[in-house]
Short mmCIF file of C-alpha atoms and ligand atoms in Angstrom, two decimals:
data_model
loop_
_atom_site.label_atom_id
_atom_site.label_comp_id
_atom_site.label_asym_id
_atom_site.label_seq_id
_atom_site.Cartn_x
_atom_site.Cartn_y
_atom_site.Cartn_z
CA MET A 19 -31.80 -28.38 18.49
CA LYS A 20 -35.04 -30.80 18.54
CA HIS A 21 -35.73 -31.21 22.94
CA SER A 22 -38.39 -33.85 23.60
CA MET A 23 -39.55 -35.40 26.97
CA LEU A 24 -38.15 -38.39 25.88
CA SER A 25 -35.17 -37.26 24.39
CA ILE A 26 -31.92 -38.77 26.70
CA LYS A 27 -29.76 -36.94 24.17
CA ASN A 28 -30.00 -33.38 25.66
CA ILE A 29 -30.72 -33.87 29.16
CA SER A 30 -28.63 -31.88 31.26
CA PRO A 31 -25.74 -33.29 34.14
CA LYS A 32 -28.43 -32.79 36.78
CA LYS A 33 -31.76 -34.82 34.92
CA VAL A 34 -28.50 -37.12 34.40
CA SER A 35 -27.71 -37.73 37.64
CA ALA A 36 -31.06 -38.16 39.12
CA LEU A 37 -32.02 -40.35 36.77
CA SER A 38 -29.02 -42.60 37.48
CA ALA A 39 -30.04 -42.41 40.93
CA LEU A 40 -33.20 -43.60 40.16
CA LEU A 41 -31.54 -46.67 38.32
CA ILE A 42 -30.39 -47.43 41.60
CA ALA A 43 -32.64 -46.68 44.11
CA ILE A 44 -35.57 -48.72 42.82
CA PRO A 45 -33.72 -51.69 42.22
CA LEU A 46 -32.37 -51.57 45.58
CA GLY A 47 -36.07 -50.38 46.65
CA ILE A 48 -37.65 -53.77 44.80
CA THR A 49 -34.85 -56.05 45.79
CA LEU A 50 -35.52 -54.68 49.86
CA PHE A 51 -39.01 -55.49 49.59
CA PHE A 52 -38.75 -58.79 48.56
CA LEU A 53 -36.44 -60.03 50.98
CA ASN A 54 -39.25 -59.01 53.40
CA THR A 55 -38.10 -55.93 54.73
CA VAL A 56 -41.04 -53.99 56.33
CA TRP A 57 -41.64 -51.82 53.13
CA TRP A 58 -41.13 -48.28 55.35
CA VAL A 59 -37.54 -49.55 55.78
CA ALA A 60 -37.28 -50.44 52.18
CA LEU A 61 -38.63 -47.34 50.89
CA LEU A 62 -36.12 -45.21 53.58
CA ILE A 63 -32.93 -47.50 52.66
CA SER A 64 -33.83 -46.70 49.27
CA THR A 65 -34.64 -43.34 49.42
CA VAL A 66 -31.50 -42.46 51.44
CA PHE A 67 -29.20 -44.76 48.34
CA GLY A 68 -30.73 -42.85 45.54
CA LEU A 69 -30.38 -39.43 47.39
CA GLY A 70 -27.13 -40.27 47.97
CA SER A 71 -26.36 -41.20 44.74
CA PHE A 72 -27.53 -38.21 43.07
CA GLY A 73 -25.31 -36.26 45.27
CA ILE A 74 -22.33 -38.32 44.34
CA ILE A 75 -22.98 -38.41 41.28
CA TYR A 76 -23.95 -34.79 40.40
CA PHE A 77 -20.85 -33.86 42.20
CA PHE A 78 -18.73 -35.95 40.08
CA PHE A 79 -20.18 -33.96 36.92
CA GLN A 80 -19.68 -31.31 38.39
CA HIS A 81 -16.16 -31.24 39.87
CA PHE A 82 -14.22 -33.71 36.93
CA ILE A 83 -16.04 -33.45 33.39
CA TYR A 84 -17.30 -29.77 33.87
CA ARG A 85 -13.76 -29.11 35.26
CA GLN A 86 -12.07 -30.47 32.29
CA ILE A 87 -14.44 -28.30 30.07
CA LYS A 88 -13.90 -25.26 31.64
CA LEU A 89 -10.15 -25.66 30.77
CA ILE A 90 -10.83 -26.67 27.82
CA PHE A 91 -12.65 -23.08 27.66
CA LYS A 92 -9.69 -21.62 28.75
CA LEU A 93 -7.34 -23.28 26.83
CA ILE A 94 -9.09 -22.44 23.04
CA SER A 95 -9.59 -18.75 24.70
CA GLN A 96 -6.30 -18.63 25.43
CA THR A 97 -6.81 -15.89 28.37
CA LYS A 98 -6.92 -15.58 32.25
CA ALA A 99 -11.14 -15.69 32.83
CA THR A 100 -12.52 -12.46 33.07
CA LYS A 101 -15.52 -12.37 36.15
CA ARG A 102 -18.04 -12.45 34.14
CA GLU A 103 -16.24 -15.64 31.86
CA GLU A 104 -15.68 -17.24 35.96
CA PHE A 105 -19.75 -16.86 36.33
CA TYR A 106 -20.33 -18.08 33.19
CA TYR A 107 -17.80 -20.99 33.51
CA GLN A 108 -19.24 -21.70 36.93
CA GLU A 109 -22.89 -20.98 36.90
CA LEU A 110 -24.23 -21.42 33.90
CA LEU A 111 -22.15 -23.71 31.58
CA PRO A 112 -22.59 -26.93 34.35
CA LYS A 113 -26.28 -26.51 33.31
CA LYS A 114 -26.32 -26.14 29.48
CA SER A 115 -26.31 -29.98 27.73
CA ILE A 116 -22.79 -31.38 26.82
CA GLU A 117 -24.94 -31.10 22.64
CA ASP A 118 -25.02 -27.61 23.72
CA VAL A 119 -21.31 -26.76 24.78
CA GLN A 120 -20.27 -28.43 21.39
CA ALA A 121 -22.71 -25.90 19.39
CA GLU A 122 -21.01 -23.14 21.49
CA VAL A 123 -17.51 -25.09 19.97
CA GLU A 124 -18.31 -24.94 17.27
CA GLN A 125 -20.00 -21.58 16.60
CA TRP A 126 -16.15 -21.21 18.32
CA ALA A 127 -14.18 -22.86 15.39
CA ILE A 128 -16.66 -21.50 12.86
CA GLN A 129 -15.41 -17.25 14.45
CA LYS A 130 -11.81 -19.01 14.21
CA ARG A 131 -11.95 -20.15 10.87
CA GLU A 132 -13.28 -17.04 10.16
CA GLU A 133 -10.61 -14.77 12.05
CA ILE A 134 -8.07 -17.11 10.19
CA GLU A 135 -9.75 -16.04 6.55
CA ILE A 136 -9.21 -12.48 7.18
CA LEU A 137 -5.34 -12.85 8.16
CA LYS A 138 -4.99 -14.88 4.90
CA GLN A 139 -6.42 -12.48 2.62
CA ASN A 140 -3.66 -9.41 4.17
CA GLU A 141 -0.79 -12.18 3.94
CA HIS A 142 -2.18 -12.43 -0.06
CA PHE A 143 -2.48 -8.02 -0.23
CA ARG A 144 0.83 -8.01 1.34
CA LYS A 145 2.58 -10.73 -1.08
CA GLU A 146 0.64 -8.81 -3.68
CA PHE A 147 2.01 -5.18 -2.50
CA LEU A 148 5.79 -6.81 -2.86
CA GLN A 149 5.42 -7.99 -5.76
CA ASN A 150 3.58 -4.80 -7.40
CA LEU A 151 6.33 -2.68 -5.61
CA SER A 152 9.12 -4.45 -6.65
CA HIS A 153 7.73 -4.41 -10.42
CA GLU A 154 6.97 -0.45 -10.26
CA LEU A 155 11.11 -0.14 -8.35
CA LYS A 156 12.57 -2.39 -11.20
CA THR A 157 11.67 -0.39 -14.38
CA PRO A 158 13.13 2.97 -13.49
CA ILE A 159 16.46 1.51 -11.44
CA PHE A 160 16.85 -0.56 -14.13
CA ALA A 161 16.67 2.01 -17.14
CA ILE A 162 18.75 4.05 -14.80
CA GLN A 163 21.59 1.67 -14.53
CA GLY A 164 21.33 0.93 -18.65
CA TYR A 165 22.10 4.44 -19.58
CA THR A 166 24.67 4.84 -16.60
CA GLU A 167 27.23 2.31 -17.82
CA THR A 168 26.66 3.29 -21.34
CA LEU A 169 27.19 6.38 -20.67
CA LEU A 170 30.45 5.22 -18.77
CA ASN A 171 31.31 2.30 -21.22
CA GLY A 172 31.95 5.52 -23.25
CA ALA A 173 28.75 7.28 -24.85
CA VAL A 174 30.02 9.88 -22.06
CA ASN A 175 32.18 11.64 -24.95
CA ASN A 176 29.19 11.12 -27.88
CA PRO A 177 27.25 14.20 -28.27
CA ASP A 178 25.18 12.82 -29.80
CA VAL A 179 23.85 10.83 -27.28
CA ASN A 180 25.16 11.77 -23.63
CA LEU A 181 22.87 14.38 -22.84
CA ARG A 182 20.12 12.49 -24.64
CA PHE A 183 20.92 9.76 -21.85
CA LEU A 184 21.36 11.36 -18.93
CA GLN A 185 17.99 13.33 -19.48
CA ASN A 186 16.08 9.83 -19.52
CA SER A 187 18.00 9.20 -16.44
CA SER A 188 16.99 12.18 -14.65
CA ARG A 189 13.57 11.51 -15.72
CA ASN A 190 13.38 7.81 -14.59
CA ILE A 191 14.96 9.55 -11.61
CA ASP A 192 11.68 11.44 -10.97
CA ARG A 193 9.89 8.24 -11.47
CA LEU A 194 11.44 6.73 -8.56
CA VAL A 195 10.76 9.79 -6.63
CA ASN A 196 7.06 10.32 -7.48
CA LEU A 197 6.81 6.62 -6.87
CA LEU A 198 8.71 7.01 -3.25
CA ASN A 199 6.17 10.09 -2.88
CA ASP A 200 2.96 8.06 -3.17
CA LEU A 201 4.19 5.33 -0.56
CA ASP A 202 4.83 7.34 1.91
CA GLU A 203 1.68 9.09 1.56
CA ILE A 204 -0.41 6.18 1.49
CA SER A 205 1.72 4.32 4.38
CA LYS A 206 1.04 7.68 6.04
CA LEU A 207 -2.86 7.07 5.69
CA GLU A 208 -3.04 3.45 5.69
CA SER A 209 -1.43 3.62 8.57
CA GLY A 210 -3.94 6.26 10.35
CA SER A 211 -1.83 8.08 11.07
CA ILE A 212 -2.64 11.09 8.81
CA THR A 213 -4.08 14.24 11.11
CA LEU A 214 -6.53 16.71 8.85
CA SER A 215 -6.25 19.95 9.71
CA LEU A 216 -9.51 21.04 8.77
CA SER A 217 -11.05 25.30 7.47
CA SER A 218 -13.45 26.54 5.31
CA PHE A 219 -11.95 27.75 1.96
CA GLN A 220 -13.90 27.96 -1.36
CA MET A 221 -14.10 24.84 -3.61
CA GLN A 222 -14.08 26.93 -7.22
CA GLU A 223 -10.76 29.02 -6.23
CA LEU A 224 -8.93 25.88 -5.07
CA VAL A 225 -10.19 24.41 -8.60
CA ARG A 226 -8.93 27.24 -10.39
CA ASP A 227 -5.50 27.27 -8.13
CA VAL A 228 -5.08 23.67 -9.49
CA PHE A 229 -6.36 23.77 -13.41
CA GLU A 230 -3.32 26.91 -12.99
CA SER A 231 -0.99 24.32 -11.78
CA LEU A 232 -0.82 21.99 -14.51
CA GLU A 233 -1.57 24.76 -16.56
CA ILE A 234 1.64 23.20 -18.43
CA LYS A 235 0.58 19.91 -19.03
CA ILE A 236 -2.87 21.30 -20.30
CA ARG A 237 -1.56 23.19 -22.90
CA LYS A 238 0.61 20.43 -23.69
CA LYS A 239 -2.69 18.76 -24.79
CA ASN A 240 -4.51 21.58 -25.86
CA ILE A 241 -6.99 21.38 -23.39
CA HIS A 242 -9.61 23.11 -22.22
CA ALA A 243 -10.23 23.25 -18.63
CA PHE A 244 -13.10 25.11 -17.22
CA ILE A 245 -15.60 25.22 -14.24
CA LYS A 246 -19.15 24.10 -15.63
CA LYS A 247 -21.73 26.88 -16.85
CA GLY A 248 -23.89 27.16 -13.74
CA CYS A 249 -21.60 26.26 -11.19
CA GLU A 250 -19.61 29.41 -10.74
CA ILE A 251 -21.68 30.42 -7.67
CA PRO A 252 -18.79 30.23 -4.96
CA LYS A 253 -19.35 27.24 -2.43
CA SER A 254 -17.38 26.78 0.65
CA VAL A 255 -16.34 23.72 2.38
CA VAL A 256 -14.83 22.24 5.75
CA ALA A 257 -12.13 20.65 4.60
CA ASP A 258 -7.91 20.05 4.69
CA LYS A 259 -7.09 22.13 2.42
CA GLU A 260 -3.97 20.93 1.35
CA LYS A 261 -4.86 17.57 1.21
CA ILE A 262 -8.55 18.20 -1.15
CA ARG A 263 -5.44 19.91 -3.47
CA GLN A 264 -3.56 16.97 -3.73
CA VAL A 265 -7.15 15.19 -4.63
CA LEU A 266 -7.81 17.19 -7.48
CA ILE A 267 -4.22 17.34 -8.31
CA ASN A 268 -4.35 13.43 -8.85
CA ILE A 269 -7.82 13.25 -10.30
CA ILE A 270 -7.33 16.97 -13.37
CA ASP A 271 -3.81 14.72 -13.85
CA ASN A 272 -5.54 11.51 -14.74
CA ALA A 273 -8.25 13.64 -17.06
CA ILE A 274 -4.52 14.97 -19.03
CA LYS A 275 -3.27 11.74 -19.52
CA TYR A 276 -5.81 9.68 -20.00
CA GLY A 277 -7.45 12.43 -22.12
CA ARG A 278 -8.03 13.37 -25.12
CA GLU A 279 -5.84 15.95 -27.18
CA ASN A 280 -8.09 19.07 -28.01
CA GLY A 281 -10.46 17.63 -25.55
CA ILE A 282 -11.93 19.26 -22.43
CA ILE A 283 -11.59 18.63 -19.16
CA GLU A 284 -15.47 20.56 -17.49
CA ALA A 285 -15.34 20.35 -13.39
CA GLY A 286 -18.72 20.95 -11.78
CA LEU A 287 -20.20 21.51 -8.40
CA TYR A 288 -23.23 20.90 -6.71
CA THR A 289 -24.78 21.54 -3.87
CA VAL A 290 -26.71 18.29 -2.02
CA ASP A 291 -29.37 18.32 0.80
CA ASP A 292 -27.39 21.72 1.58
CA LYS A 293 -24.88 19.53 3.62
CA LEU A 294 -22.67 18.20 0.86
CA VAL A 295 -20.83 19.98 -1.93
CA LEU A 296 -20.14 17.53 -4.84
CA ILE A 297 -17.03 17.94 -7.13
CA GLU A 298 -17.13 15.98 -10.22
CA ILE A 299 -14.26 16.27 -12.91
CA THR A 300 -15.14 15.24 -16.31
CA ASP A 301 -12.73 14.48 -19.37
CA ASP A 302 -14.17 12.90 -22.70
CA GLY A 303 -10.62 10.98 -23.15
CA TYR A 304 -10.08 7.07 -23.76
CA GLY A 305 -12.81 6.63 -20.84
CA ILE A 306 -12.30 2.96 -18.98
CA SER A 307 -13.59 -0.41 -19.50
CA PRO A 308 -16.37 -1.42 -17.44
CA ASP A 309 -14.35 -4.45 -16.50
CA TYR A 310 -11.88 -2.53 -14.35
CA ILE A 311 -13.78 0.29 -13.37
CA SER A 312 -14.70 -1.16 -10.02
CA ARG A 313 -11.02 -1.41 -9.50
CA ILE A 314 -9.44 1.86 -10.82
CA PHE A 315 -8.93 2.64 -6.08
CA GLU A 316 -6.77 -0.17 -5.97
CA ARG A 317 -3.06 0.27 -5.44
CA PHE A 318 -1.18 0.27 -8.20
CA PHE A 319 -3.87 -0.45 -10.72
CA ARG A 320 -3.87 0.75 -14.09
CA ALA A 321 -7.00 -0.72 -16.11
CA ASP A 322 -4.87 -0.14 -19.50
CA GLN A 323 -1.62 -0.90 -18.22
CA THR A 324 0.29 -0.57 -22.16
CA ARG A 325 -1.24 2.82 -22.23
CA SER A 326 -0.63 3.69 -18.83
CA ARG A 327 2.74 2.60 -18.53
CA GLY A 328 3.67 4.95 -21.33
CA VAL A 329 2.22 8.13 -19.21
CA GLY A 330 3.58 6.99 -16.46
CA GLY A 331 2.48 7.26 -13.16
CA SER A 332 2.44 4.69 -10.04
CA GLY A 333 -1.31 3.49 -9.69
CA LEU A 334 -1.56 5.31 -6.58
CA GLY A 335 -2.51 8.38 -7.24
CA LEU A 336 -6.35 7.56 -7.37
CA SER A 337 -6.51 4.77 -3.63
CA ILE A 338 -4.13 8.62 -2.14
CA CYS A 339 -7.38 10.44 -3.20
CA LYS A 340 -9.89 7.69 -2.23
CA HIS A 341 -8.33 7.26 1.46
CA ILE A 342 -7.99 11.21 1.83
CA ILE A 343 -11.76 11.44 1.01
CA GLU A 344 -12.61 8.82 2.73
CA ALA A 345 -10.93 10.36 5.72
CA HIS A 346 -12.88 12.85 5.70
CA GLY A 347 -16.09 11.01 6.06
CA GLN A 348 -17.26 10.80 2.49
CA SER A 349 -16.91 9.08 -1.03
CA ILE A 350 -15.26 9.73 -4.34
CA GLN A 351 -17.59 7.55 -7.44
CA VAL A 352 -16.19 6.98 -10.78
CA ARG A 353 -18.68 6.97 -14.20
CA SER A 354 -16.77 6.35 -17.62
CA LYS A 355 -17.84 5.04 -21.43
CA PRO A 356 -14.97 3.96 -23.41
CA ASP A 357 -14.24 6.31 -26.03
CA ILE A 358 -16.63 8.85 -24.49
CA GLY A 359 -15.10 10.09 -21.50
CA THR A 360 -14.50 9.95 -17.26
CA THR A 361 -16.50 11.42 -14.53
CA ILE A 362 -14.75 11.28 -11.17
CA GLY A 363 -16.54 13.27 -8.56
CA PHE A 364 -16.56 13.09 -4.24
CA SER A 365 -18.60 14.59 -1.70
CA LEU A 366 -17.17 17.62 1.11
CA PRO A 367 -19.12 18.78 3.36
CA LEU A 368 -20.61 22.11 3.21
CA LYS A 369 -19.84 25.04 5.10
N1 ADP B 428 -9.58 10.27 -16.56
C1 ADP B 428 -9.41 8.90 -16.55
N2 ADP B 428 -9.44 8.66 -17.74
C2 ADP B 428 -9.11 6.91 -18.42
N3 ADP B 428 -8.56 6.41 -17.43
C3 ADP B 428 -8.49 6.72 -16.09
C4 ADP B 428 -8.87 7.88 -15.23
N4 ADP B 428 -8.51 8.35 -14.36
C5 ADP B 428 -8.22 7.22 -14.20
N5 ADP B 428 -8.12 6.06 -15.29
C6 ADP B 428 -7.51 4.58 -14.84
O1 ADP B 428 -6.92 4.27 -13.60
C7 ADP B 428 -5.97 4.09 -13.51
C8 ADP B 428 -5.52 4.20 -11.67
O2 ADP B 428 -5.49 5.75 -11.51
P1 ADP B 428 -3.95 6.04 -10.62
O3 ADP B 428 -4.40 5.33 -9.48
O4 ADP B 428 -4.36 7.65 -10.59
O5 ADP B 428 -2.81 5.38 -11.33
P2 ADP B 428 -2.17 6.50 -12.12
O6 ADP B 428 -2.18 7.68 -12.16
O7 ADP B 428 -0.54 7.17 -11.54
O8 ADP B 428 -1.91 5.58 -14.03
C9 ADP B 428 -4.75 5.25 -14.29
O9 ADP B 428 -4.11 3.82 -14.56
C10 ADP B 428 -6.14 4.43 -15.90
O10 ADP B 428 -6.07 3.57 -16.03
MG1 MG B 429 -2.85 8.88 -11.92
#
């Protein structure tokens, strides 16, 4: 804001009052002088009038205009003023020019606009979440409905299909159960009501455990899963073991699903700065297109919708992983090249 001595735009109420008082006192003094009043009487009267008008005008400013402004301030903040605000209204606000007050109100408006933007965005996420969710629920439920109706309409007595239809229904029910478990997990993680139960454990052991628990899937695709050469030296971390197990299961399960038949999955473990352990799971599968790579940690996101759908999954796995790793105060990253492979890496504090 420009300030100059002559500018009357930005002057404070006190100066406005003084100026107005002068405008009253000076003509009065001159008039009295020309009406042949003794000069010192004229000066005295005009001084008294000047001071009086200054007092009255200033009083009106304080008690009427600023009372209104104070009211507006209280209204827009919609709260009872705190001690500090009360001091601000009483002492600081009246010293400001109307322009300063306006600037403050504009600042307030900008802040409110930003808050509204965030609310709108959240609303958008909520809508999108519901849309995704109902979409995810639809597919298996409609499938179960179809099989059940067909069975009821007579297929139950057809030995060629009855068992297959029941198996298909059962698979879709499993899919629903998995989805519900994932949703349960993510809502717990997002509400922040999850507490980590930290312990120290050896990372290689856990990786081998998870490879073992996924043995059937790994064999089915004839994948070779192993800990990278040179990464065998035991590394212990401090973390929530069961949650990290879940993270590894999600990442390795993805590596199997989106990996090649007869491919490899390799786990690398590295110490960083004597403080962290970096765990990387690498596959030589389809990879992720650069267009999608920044989005794979989003809820429900699948890079290649159709192909991913073929292998199931809710699209919640990686967002659960991200939540868990971030709850440990660490980060999770991805590197990927289409048709070359994908590496997902995360860090944990070294014991
Ligand atoms: N190792 C991987 N190779 C290729 N694509 C992957 C890999 N891991 C994850 N993705 C992509 O990221 C998406 C999100 O993964 P995720 O959240 O685990 O969901 P889901 O496994 O249920 O599809 C997957 O649908 C897939 O498109
Ligand atoms: Mg997954």
